[in-house]
mmCIF file of C-alpha atoms in Angstrom:
data_model
loop_
_atom_site.group_PDB
_atom_site.id
_atom_site.type_symbol
_atom_site.label_atom_id
_atom_site.label_comp_id
_atom_site.label_asym_id
_atom_site.label_seq_id
_atom_site.Cartn_x
_atom_site.Cartn_y
_atom_site.Cartn_z
ATOM 1 C CA UNK A 28 -8.437 22.674 -12.713
ATOM 2 C CA UNK A 29 -12.260 22.940 -13.383
ATOM 3 C CA UNK A 30 -14.288 26.013 -12.385
ATOM 4 C CA UNK A 31 -17.577 23.897 -12.576
ATOM 5 C CA UNK A 32 -17.838 22.266 -9.069
ATOM 6 C CA UNK A 33 -20.171 19.483 -10.463
ATOM 7 C CA UNK A 34 -17.061 18.260 -12.145
ATOM 8 C CA UNK A 35 -13.784 16.886 -10.828
ATOM 9 C CA UNK A 36 -11.215 19.155 -9.700
ATOM 10 C CA UNK A 37 -8.779 17.945 -12.216
ATOM 11 C CA UNK A 38 -9.603 16.381 -15.548
ATOM 12 C CA UNK A 39 -7.435 13.685 -17.176
ATOM 13 C CA UNK A 40 -9.935 11.243 -18.693
ATOM 14 C CA UNK A 41 -9.755 12.686 -22.273
ATOM 15 C CA UNK A 42 -6.115 12.911 -22.342
ATOM 16 C CA UNK A 43 -4.471 10.976 -25.272
ATOM 17 C CA UNK A 44 -2.748 8.054 -23.825
ATOM 18 C CA UNK A 45 -0.241 7.970 -26.473
ATOM 19 C CA UNK A 46 1.336 11.123 -25.009
ATOM 20 C CA UNK A 47 1.613 9.939 -21.504
ATOM 21 C CA UNK A 48 4.311 8.295 -19.656
ATOM 22 C CA UNK A 49 4.567 6.300 -16.350
ATOM 23 C CA UNK A 50 5.279 8.212 -13.381
ATOM 24 C CA UNK A 51 7.893 6.381 -11.409
ATOM 25 C CA UNK A 52 8.865 7.620 -7.657
ATOM 26 C CA UNK A 53 12.197 6.911 -6.150
ATOM 27 C CA UNK A 54 10.588 6.989 -2.813
ATOM 28 C CA UNK A 55 8.859 9.253 -0.173
ATOM 29 C CA UNK A 56 8.958 10.231 3.462
ATOM 30 C CA UNK A 57 7.289 7.229 4.672
ATOM 31 C CA UNK A 58 8.881 4.271 2.565
ATOM 32 C CA UNK A 59 12.295 5.863 2.109
ATOM 33 C CA UNK A 60 14.263 4.957 -0.943
ATOM 34 C CA UNK A 61 12.042 2.358 -2.324
ATOM 35 C CA UNK A 62 11.001 2.690 -6.089
ATOM 36 C CA UNK A 63 7.408 2.664 -6.501
ATOM 37 C CA UNK A 64 4.342 3.450 -8.826
ATOM 38 C CA UNK A 65 0.982 4.462 -7.748
ATOM 39 C CA UNK A 66 -2.516 4.601 -9.429
ATOM 40 C CA UNK A 67 -5.726 6.129 -8.336
ATOM 41 C CA UNK A 68 -7.212 4.637 -5.176
ATOM 42 C CA UNK A 69 -10.954 4.135 -4.761
ATOM 43 C CA UNK A 70 -13.389 3.330 -7.487
ATOM 44 C CA UNK A 71 -16.292 4.722 -9.472
ATOM 45 C CA UNK A 72 -18.513 4.806 -6.345
ATOM 46 C CA UNK A 73 -16.037 5.725 -3.688
ATOM 47 C CA UNK A 74 -13.661 8.500 -5.015
ATOM 48 C CA UNK A 75 -11.421 10.717 -3.326
ATOM 49 C CA UNK A 76 -12.736 14.167 -2.914
ATOM 50 C CA UNK A 77 -12.120 17.463 -1.027
ATOM 51 C CA UNK A 78 -14.409 20.111 0.278
ATOM 52 C CA UNK A 79 -14.973 23.203 -1.944
ATOM 53 C CA UNK A 80 -17.345 25.842 -0.830
ATOM 54 C CA UNK A 81 -19.413 23.312 1.308
ATOM 55 C CA UNK A 82 -19.587 20.881 -1.425
ATOM 56 C CA UNK A 83 -17.479 17.494 -1.773
ATOM 57 C CA UNK A 84 -15.791 17.569 -5.114
ATOM 58 C CA UNK A 85 -13.928 14.675 -6.672
ATOM 59 C CA UNK A 86 -10.419 15.492 -7.098
ATOM 60 C CA UNK A 87 -9.987 13.397 -10.419
ATOM 61 C CA UNK A 88 -12.322 12.167 -13.052
ATOM 62 C CA UNK A 89 -10.363 9.076 -13.537
ATOM 63 C CA UNK A 90 -12.051 6.316 -11.499
ATOM 64 C CA UNK A 91 -9.871 4.551 -8.866
ATOM 65 C CA UNK A 92 -8.370 0.941 -9.334
ATOM 66 C CA UNK A 93 -9.546 -0.535 -6.191
ATOM 67 C CA UNK A 94 -12.948 -1.944 -7.674
ATOM 68 C CA UNK A 95 -14.986 -2.696 -4.954
ATOM 69 C CA UNK A 96 -12.501 -4.021 -2.308
ATOM 70 C CA UNK A 97 -12.450 -0.411 -0.901
ATOM 71 C CA UNK A 98 -16.128 -0.187 -0.344
ATOM 72 C CA UNK A 99 -15.844 -0.478 3.428
ATOM 73 C CA UNK A 100 -12.146 0.947 4.075
ATOM 74 C CA UNK A 101 -12.053 4.055 1.944
ATOM 75 C CA UNK A 102 -12.884 6.153 4.797
ATOM 76 C CA UNK A 103 -9.743 4.832 6.689
ATOM 77 C CA UNK A 104 -7.485 4.928 3.534
ATOM 78 C CA UNK A 105 -3.891 6.668 3.815
ATOM 79 C CA UNK A 106 -3.951 6.924 0.132
ATOM 80 C CA UNK A 107 -7.171 8.973 0.108
ATOM 81 C CA UNK A 108 -5.337 11.141 2.758
ATOM 82 C CA UNK A 109 -2.341 11.565 0.378
ATOM 83 C CA UNK A 110 -4.315 12.687 -2.537
ATOM 84 C CA UNK A 111 -6.406 15.095 -0.566
ATOM 85 C CA UNK A 112 -3.307 16.582 0.847
ATOM 86 C CA UNK A 113 -1.120 16.649 -2.013
ATOM 87 C CA UNK A 114 -3.527 16.641 -4.945
ATOM 88 C CA UNK A 115 -1.716 19.058 -7.079
ATOM 89 C CA UNK A 116 1.243 16.531 -7.221
ATOM 90 C CA UNK A 117 -0.646 13.297 -6.756
ATOM 91 C CA UNK A 118 -3.740 13.740 -8.917
ATOM 92 C CA UNK A 119 -1.844 14.328 -12.235
ATOM 93 C CA UNK A 120 0.725 11.402 -11.768
ATOM 94 C CA UNK A 121 -1.654 8.871 -10.478
ATOM 95 C CA UNK A 122 -4.247 9.655 -13.003
ATOM 96 C CA UNK A 123 -1.902 9.430 -15.830
ATOM 97 C CA UNK A 124 -0.511 6.190 -14.711
ATOM 98 C CA UNK A 125 -3.990 4.759 -14.319
ATOM 99 C CA UNK A 126 -4.931 5.820 -17.959
ATOM 100 C CA UNK A 127 -1.763 4.204 -19.283
ATOM 101 C CA UNK A 128 -2.112 1.048 -17.259
ATOM 102 C CA UNK A 129 -5.739 0.651 -18.387
ATOM 103 C CA UNK A 130 -5.243 1.519 -22.075
ATOM 104 C CA UNK A 131 -1.702 0.230 -22.813
ATOM 105 C CA UNK A 132 -0.547 -2.058 -19.983
ATOM 106 C CA UNK A 133 2.352 -3.494 -22.111
ATOM 107 C CA UNK A 134 3.805 -0.163 -22.512
ATOM 108 C CA UNK A 135 3.211 0.597 -18.811
ATOM 109 C CA UNK A 136 5.078 -2.411 -17.766
ATOM 110 C CA UNK A 137 7.861 -1.794 -20.445
ATOM 111 C CA UNK A 138 8.525 1.730 -19.078
ATOM 112 C CA UNK A 139 8.945 0.369 -15.661
ATOM 113 C CA UNK A 140 11.136 -2.581 -16.838
ATOM 114 C CA UNK A 141 13.367 -0.103 -18.806
ATOM 115 C CA UNK A 142 13.767 2.100 -15.791
ATOM 116 C CA UNK A 143 14.868 -0.628 -13.380
ATOM 117 C CA UNK A 144 17.126 -2.109 -16.148
ATOM 118 C CA UNK A 145 18.693 1.311 -16.686
ATOM 119 C CA UNK A 146 19.173 2.063 -12.966
ATOM 120 C CA UNK A 147 20.535 -1.287 -12.228
ATOM 121 C CA UNK A 148 22.976 -1.469 -15.131
ATOM 122 C CA UNK A 149 24.772 1.699 -14.075
ATOM 123 C CA UNK A 150 28.325 0.963 -12.516
ATOM 124 C CA UNK A 151 27.662 3.505 -9.822
ATOM 125 C CA UNK A 152 24.658 5.016 -8.025
ATOM 126 C CA UNK A 153 21.618 3.692 -6.183
ATOM 127 C CA UNK A 154 20.239 0.532 -7.440
ATOM 128 C CA UNK A 155 16.602 -0.367 -7.555
ATOM 129 C CA UNK A 156 16.961 -2.914 -4.651
ATOM 130 C CA UNK A 157 13.015 -2.942 -3.646
ATOM 131 C CA UNK A 158 10.125 -1.890 -5.722
ATOM 132 C CA UNK A 159 6.713 -1.501 -4.307
ATOM 133 C CA UNK A 160 3.838 -2.038 -6.522
ATOM 134 C CA UNK A 161 0.950 0.403 -6.033
ATOM 135 C CA UNK A 162 1.640 2.622 -3.101
ATOM 136 C CA UNK A 163 -1.904 3.687 -3.804
ATOM 137 C CA UNK A 164 -4.461 1.701 -5.999
ATOM 138 C CA UNK A 165 -4.916 -1.908 -6.724
ATOM 139 C CA UNK A 166 -4.489 -4.714 -9.058
ATOM 140 C CA UNK A 167 -7.373 -4.614 -11.663
ATOM 141 C CA UNK A 168 -6.899 -8.042 -13.182
ATOM 142 C CA UNK A 169 -5.436 -11.322 -12.602
ATOM 143 C CA UNK A 170 -3.424 -10.695 -16.071
ATOM 144 C CA UNK A 171 -1.703 -7.700 -14.286
ATOM 145 C CA UNK A 172 -0.723 -9.696 -11.440
ATOM 146 C CA UNK A 173 1.008 -12.104 -14.010
ATOM 147 C CA UNK A 174 2.668 -9.259 -15.711
ATOM 148 C CA UNK A 175 4.159 -8.059 -12.411
ATOM 149 C CA UNK A 176 5.393 -11.670 -11.617
ATOM 150 C CA UNK A 177 6.908 -11.879 -15.052
ATOM 151 C CA UNK A 178 8.832 -8.625 -14.321
ATOM 152 C CA UNK A 179 10.031 -9.794 -11.052
ATOM 153 C CA UNK A 180 11.404 -12.964 -12.743
ATOM 154 C CA UNK A 181 13.303 -10.742 -15.227
ATOM 155 C CA UNK A 182 14.850 -8.704 -12.384
ATOM 156 C CA UNK A 183 15.939 -11.129 -9.663
ATOM 157 C CA UNK A 184 18.159 -8.364 -8.230
ATOM 158 C CA UNK A 185 15.245 -6.672 -7.266
ATOM 159 C CA UNK A 186 12.620 -7.470 -4.477
ATOM 160 C CA UNK A 187 9.111 -6.789 -5.506
ATOM 161 C CA UNK A 188 6.386 -5.937 -2.789
ATOM 162 C CA UNK A 189 2.621 -5.348 -3.215
ATOM 163 C CA UNK A 190 -0.225 -5.056 -0.714
ATOM 164 C CA UNK A 191 -3.500 -6.311 -2.040
ATOM 165 C CA UNK A 192 -7.157 -7.456 -1.096
ATOM 166 C CA UNK A 193 -7.391 -9.568 -4.323
ATOM 167 C CA UNK A 194 -7.115 -12.647 -2.272
ATOM 168 C CA UNK A 195 -8.752 -15.011 -4.672
ATOM 169 C CA UNK A 196 -6.201 -14.207 -7.440
ATOM 170 C CA UNK A 197 -3.539 -15.111 -5.010
ATOM 171 C CA UNK A 198 -5.016 -18.271 -4.447
ATOM 172 C CA UNK A 199 -5.489 -18.937 -8.027
ATOM 173 C CA UNK A 200 -1.788 -18.330 -8.585
ATOM 174 C CA UNK A 201 -0.680 -20.510 -5.769
ATOM 175 C CA UNK A 202 -3.137 -23.291 -6.932
ATOM 176 C CA UNK A 203 -1.442 -23.088 -10.570
ATOM 177 C CA UNK A 204 2.101 -22.462 -9.307
ATOM 178 C CA UNK A 205 2.586 -23.606 -5.883
ATOM 179 C CA UNK A 206 4.770 -20.492 -4.821
ATOM 180 C CA UNK A 207 5.524 -17.087 -5.890
ATOM 181 C CA UNK A 208 9.062 -16.176 -7.137
ATOM 182 C CA UNK A 209 11.721 -15.881 -4.609
ATOM 183 C CA UNK A 210 11.759 -12.019 -5.158
ATOM 184 C CA UNK A 211 8.010 -11.368 -5.241
ATOM 185 C CA UNK A 212 6.209 -10.683 -1.999
ATOM 186 C CA UNK A 213 2.457 -10.492 -1.670
ATOM 187 C CA UNK A 214 1.233 -8.621 1.656
ATOM 188 C CA UNK A 215 -2.380 -9.940 1.892
ATOM 189 C CA UNK A 216 -4.083 -6.900 3.447
ATOM 190 C CA UNK A 217 -6.096 -8.368 6.247
ATOM 191 C CA UNK A 218 -8.789 -5.967 7.775
ATOM 192 C CA UNK A 219 -11.870 -6.945 9.868
ATOM 193 C CA UNK A 220 -11.876 -10.511 9.183
ATOM 194 C CA UNK A 221 -11.908 -9.903 5.137
ATOM 195 C CA UNK A 222 -9.440 -12.594 4.682
ATOM 196 C CA UNK A 223 -10.563 -15.433 7.186
ATOM 197 C CA UNK A 224 -12.151 -17.859 4.611
ATOM 198 C CA UNK A 225 -8.921 -17.916 2.297
ATOM 199 C CA UNK A 226 -6.451 -17.495 4.973
ATOM 200 C CA UNK A 227 -5.550 -21.278 5.435
ATOM 201 C CA UNK A 228 -4.752 -21.295 1.643
ATOM 202 C CA UNK A 229 -2.162 -18.505 1.730
ATOM 203 C CA UNK A 230 -0.576 -18.663 5.311
ATOM 204 C CA UNK A 231 3.090 -19.344 4.943
ATOM 205 C CA UNK A 232 3.188 -18.712 1.371
ATOM 206 C CA UNK A 233 2.431 -14.973 1.572
ATOM 207 C CA UNK A 234 3.060 -12.277 4.089
ATOM 208 C CA UNK A 235 -0.222 -11.232 6.036
ATOM 209 C CA UNK A 236 -0.316 -7.420 6.636
ATOM 210 C CA UNK A 237 -3.168 -6.685 8.973
ATOM 211 C CA UNK A 238 -4.533 -2.934 9.188
ATOM 212 C CA UNK A 239 -5.513 -2.683 12.780
ATOM 213 C CA UNK A 240 -8.307 -0.286 13.952
ATOM 214 C CA UNK A 241 -7.762 0.000 17.785
ATOM 215 C CA UNK A 242 -5.375 -0.793 20.651
ATOM 216 C CA UNK A 243 -7.386 -3.545 21.783
ATOM 217 C CA UNK A 244 -7.126 -5.206 18.576
ATOM 218 C CA UNK A 245 -3.305 -4.452 18.524
ATOM 219 C CA UNK A 246 -3.034 -6.557 21.582
ATOM 220 C CA UNK A 247 -5.096 -9.220 19.883
ATOM 221 C CA UNK A 248 -2.448 -9.429 17.069
ATOM 222 C CA UNK A 249 0.289 -9.420 19.441
ATOM 223 C CA UNK A 250 -1.395 -12.459 21.120
ATOM 224 C CA UNK A 251 -1.491 -14.051 17.764
ATOM 225 C CA UNK A 252 2.348 -13.684 17.219
ATOM 226 C CA UNK A 253 2.121 -11.001 14.663
ATOM 227 C CA UNK A 254 5.127 -8.532 14.250
ATOM 228 C CA UNK A 255 4.383 -4.868 14.690
ATOM 229 C CA UNK A 256 5.002 -2.470 11.859
ATOM 230 C CA UNK A 257 8.048 -0.239 13.257
ATOM 231 C CA UNK A 258 6.902 2.804 11.230
ATOM 232 C CA UNK A 259 3.748 3.606 13.306
ATOM 233 C CA UNK A 260 3.310 4.075 16.970
ATOM 234 C CA UNK A 261 0.231 3.469 19.272
ATOM 235 C CA UNK A 262 -1.067 6.978 18.305
ATOM 236 C CA UNK A 263 -1.106 6.180 14.685
ATOM 237 C CA UNK A 264 1.864 8.637 13.995
ATOM 238 C CA UNK A 265 4.824 7.995 12.070
ATOM 239 C CA UNK A 266 7.990 6.920 14.306
ATOM 240 C CA UNK A 267 10.505 8.180 11.545
ATOM 241 C CA UNK A 268 11.437 4.712 10.603
ATOM 242 C CA UNK A 269 11.078 4.033 6.987
ATOM 243 C CA UNK A 270 10.208 0.879 4.916
ATOM 244 C CA UNK A 271 13.695 0.668 3.591
ATOM 245 C CA UNK A 272 15.171 0.348 6.995
ATOM 246 C CA UNK A 273 12.841 -2.458 7.814
ATOM 247 C CA UNK A 274 12.075 -4.980 5.163
ATOM 248 C CA UNK A 275 9.478 -7.231 6.559
ATOM 249 C CA UNK A 276 7.234 -6.657 3.583
ATOM 250 C CA UNK A 277 9.979 -7.227 1.138
ATOM 251 C CA UNK A 278 11.192 -10.563 2.316
ATOM 252 C CA UNK A 279 14.581 -9.916 4.080
ATOM 253 C CA UNK A 280 13.003 -12.015 6.920
ATOM 254 C CA UNK A 281 11.063 -14.645 5.065
ATOM 255 C CA UNK A 282 7.334 -14.883 5.088
ATOM 256 C CA UNK A 283 6.036 -12.840 8.123
ATOM 257 C CA UNK A 284 2.738 -11.766 9.569
ATOM 258 C CA UNK A 285 2.790 -7.981 10.487
ATOM 259 C CA UNK A 286 0.160 -5.471 11.761
ATOM 260 C CA UNK A 287 0.071 -1.781 11.490
ATOM 261 C CA UNK A 288 -2.241 0.525 13.577
ATOM 262 C CA UNK A 289 -4.651 2.642 11.629
ATOM 263 C CA UNK A 290 -2.747 5.866 10.654
ATOM 264 C CA UNK A 291 -5.215 7.621 8.471
ATOM 265 C CA UNK A 292 -6.685 10.977 9.858
ATOM 266 C CA UNK A 293 -9.874 9.366 10.985
ATOM 267 C CA UNK A 294 -7.792 6.490 12.612
ATOM 268 C CA UNK A 295 -5.647 8.819 14.576
ATOM 269 C CA UNK A 296 -8.678 10.539 16.007
ATOM 270 C CA UNK A 297 -10.185 7.128 17.069
ATOM 271 C CA UNK A 298 -6.864 5.961 18.682
ATOM 272 C CA UNK A 299 -6.721 9.172 20.547
ATOM 273 C CA UNK A 300 -10.331 8.614 22.088
ATOM 274 C CA UNK A 301 -9.368 5.163 22.900
ATOM 275 C CA UNK A 302 -6.206 6.085 24.597
ATOM 276 C CA UNK A 303 -8.078 8.651 26.639
ATOM 277 C CA UNK A 304 -10.504 6.108 27.797
ATOM 278 C CA UNK A 305 -7.747 3.716 28.657
ATOM 279 C CA UNK A 306 -6.172 6.325 30.752
ATOM 280 C CA UNK A 307 -9.286 7.226 32.634
ATOM 281 C CA UNK A 308 -9.476 3.375 33.589
ATOM 282 C CA UNK A 309 -5.789 3.398 34.492
ATOM 283 C CA UNK A 310 -4.889 0.824 31.691
ATOM 284 C CA UNK A 311 -3.167 2.932 29.167
ATOM 285 C CA UNK A 312 0.423 2.452 30.557
ATOM 286 C CA UNK A 313 -0.003 -1.378 30.426
ATOM 287 C CA UNK A 314 -1.299 -1.294 26.896
ATOM 288 C CA UNK A 315 1.259 1.183 25.422
ATOM 289 C CA UNK A 316 4.306 -0.317 27.298
ATOM 290 C CA UNK A 317 3.338 -3.603 25.703
ATOM 291 C CA UNK A 318 3.076 -2.061 22.075
ATOM 292 C CA UNK A 319 6.369 -0.021 22.776
ATOM 293 C CA UNK A 320 8.220 -3.285 23.836
ATOM 294 C CA UNK A 321 7.045 -5.224 20.858
ATOM 295 C CA UNK A 322 8.327 -2.264 18.573
ATOM 296 C CA UNK A 323 11.597 -2.293 20.440
ATOM 297 C CA UNK A 324 11.923 -6.020 19.835
ATOM 298 C CA UNK A 325 11.177 -5.555 16.113
ATOM 299 C CA UNK A 326 13.577 -2.841 15.865
ATOM 300 C CA UNK A 327 16.439 -4.642 17.539
ATOM 301 C CA UNK A 328 15.725 -7.864 15.297
ATOM 302 C CA UNK A 329 15.471 -5.709 12.085
ATOM 303 C CA UNK A 330 18.830 -4.117 12.589
ATOM 304 C CA UNK A 331 20.743 -7.178 13.188
#
């Protein structure tokens, strides 16, 4: 940790990458037992920070991997929330992963490949049935997308899922290949119409995963036929249902369009204000009962 408040709270950028290894997680409280890897969210301009003695201090000196696609959404980012709340655990692992990914991507992928191979070759024990790419962070190049796809082809026994705003690369791959491998699932991160121009080129070939800012918008997504994420309720709070209990984003139910209510710290505050206003207007029960019914339907279908 740095004493100088003008510098990042944790410094990793000067580390020798040769001595680092990829940190692979076997899951967390939200996604359940889904193996995953994370890199630093944000970018050089929009970096996760925390308050120290009245000043906003960057958490890590390793720039994030989102590269511009986070310029509007970083204030609502759950990954920013995570690294702020758990910086002593997240900052080292995410920063070191980012360094290895940037400076030795072949070894980055090989270590993940070796880990999946080792787990899935055991006669007993939990297999790597699903792997989430970038719980935090983003693809930084089209080449890295291709590397993940090659890894998925090598492990047909594992379903790979990724959330991304790199829509143009998704379109490029589809144009060149027609479809993604059967065990590789793109969840195109829709937010505030950011995907509208390319949506016709990916609909039915990838999942659409919409991040929803309000209860009013949630009703619009229900009208469009989107399924509702079972993990988050109308208040933006976790329901206790985990991703490994559902599987919409990992292809158990084919290609699906899903929306989730904003569950960042700022999002929960906004939803509470909106709910208070709807209650004053006598409309809250109507809205929340519709959302609750949608989640109940999704829960019953996913449990079949």
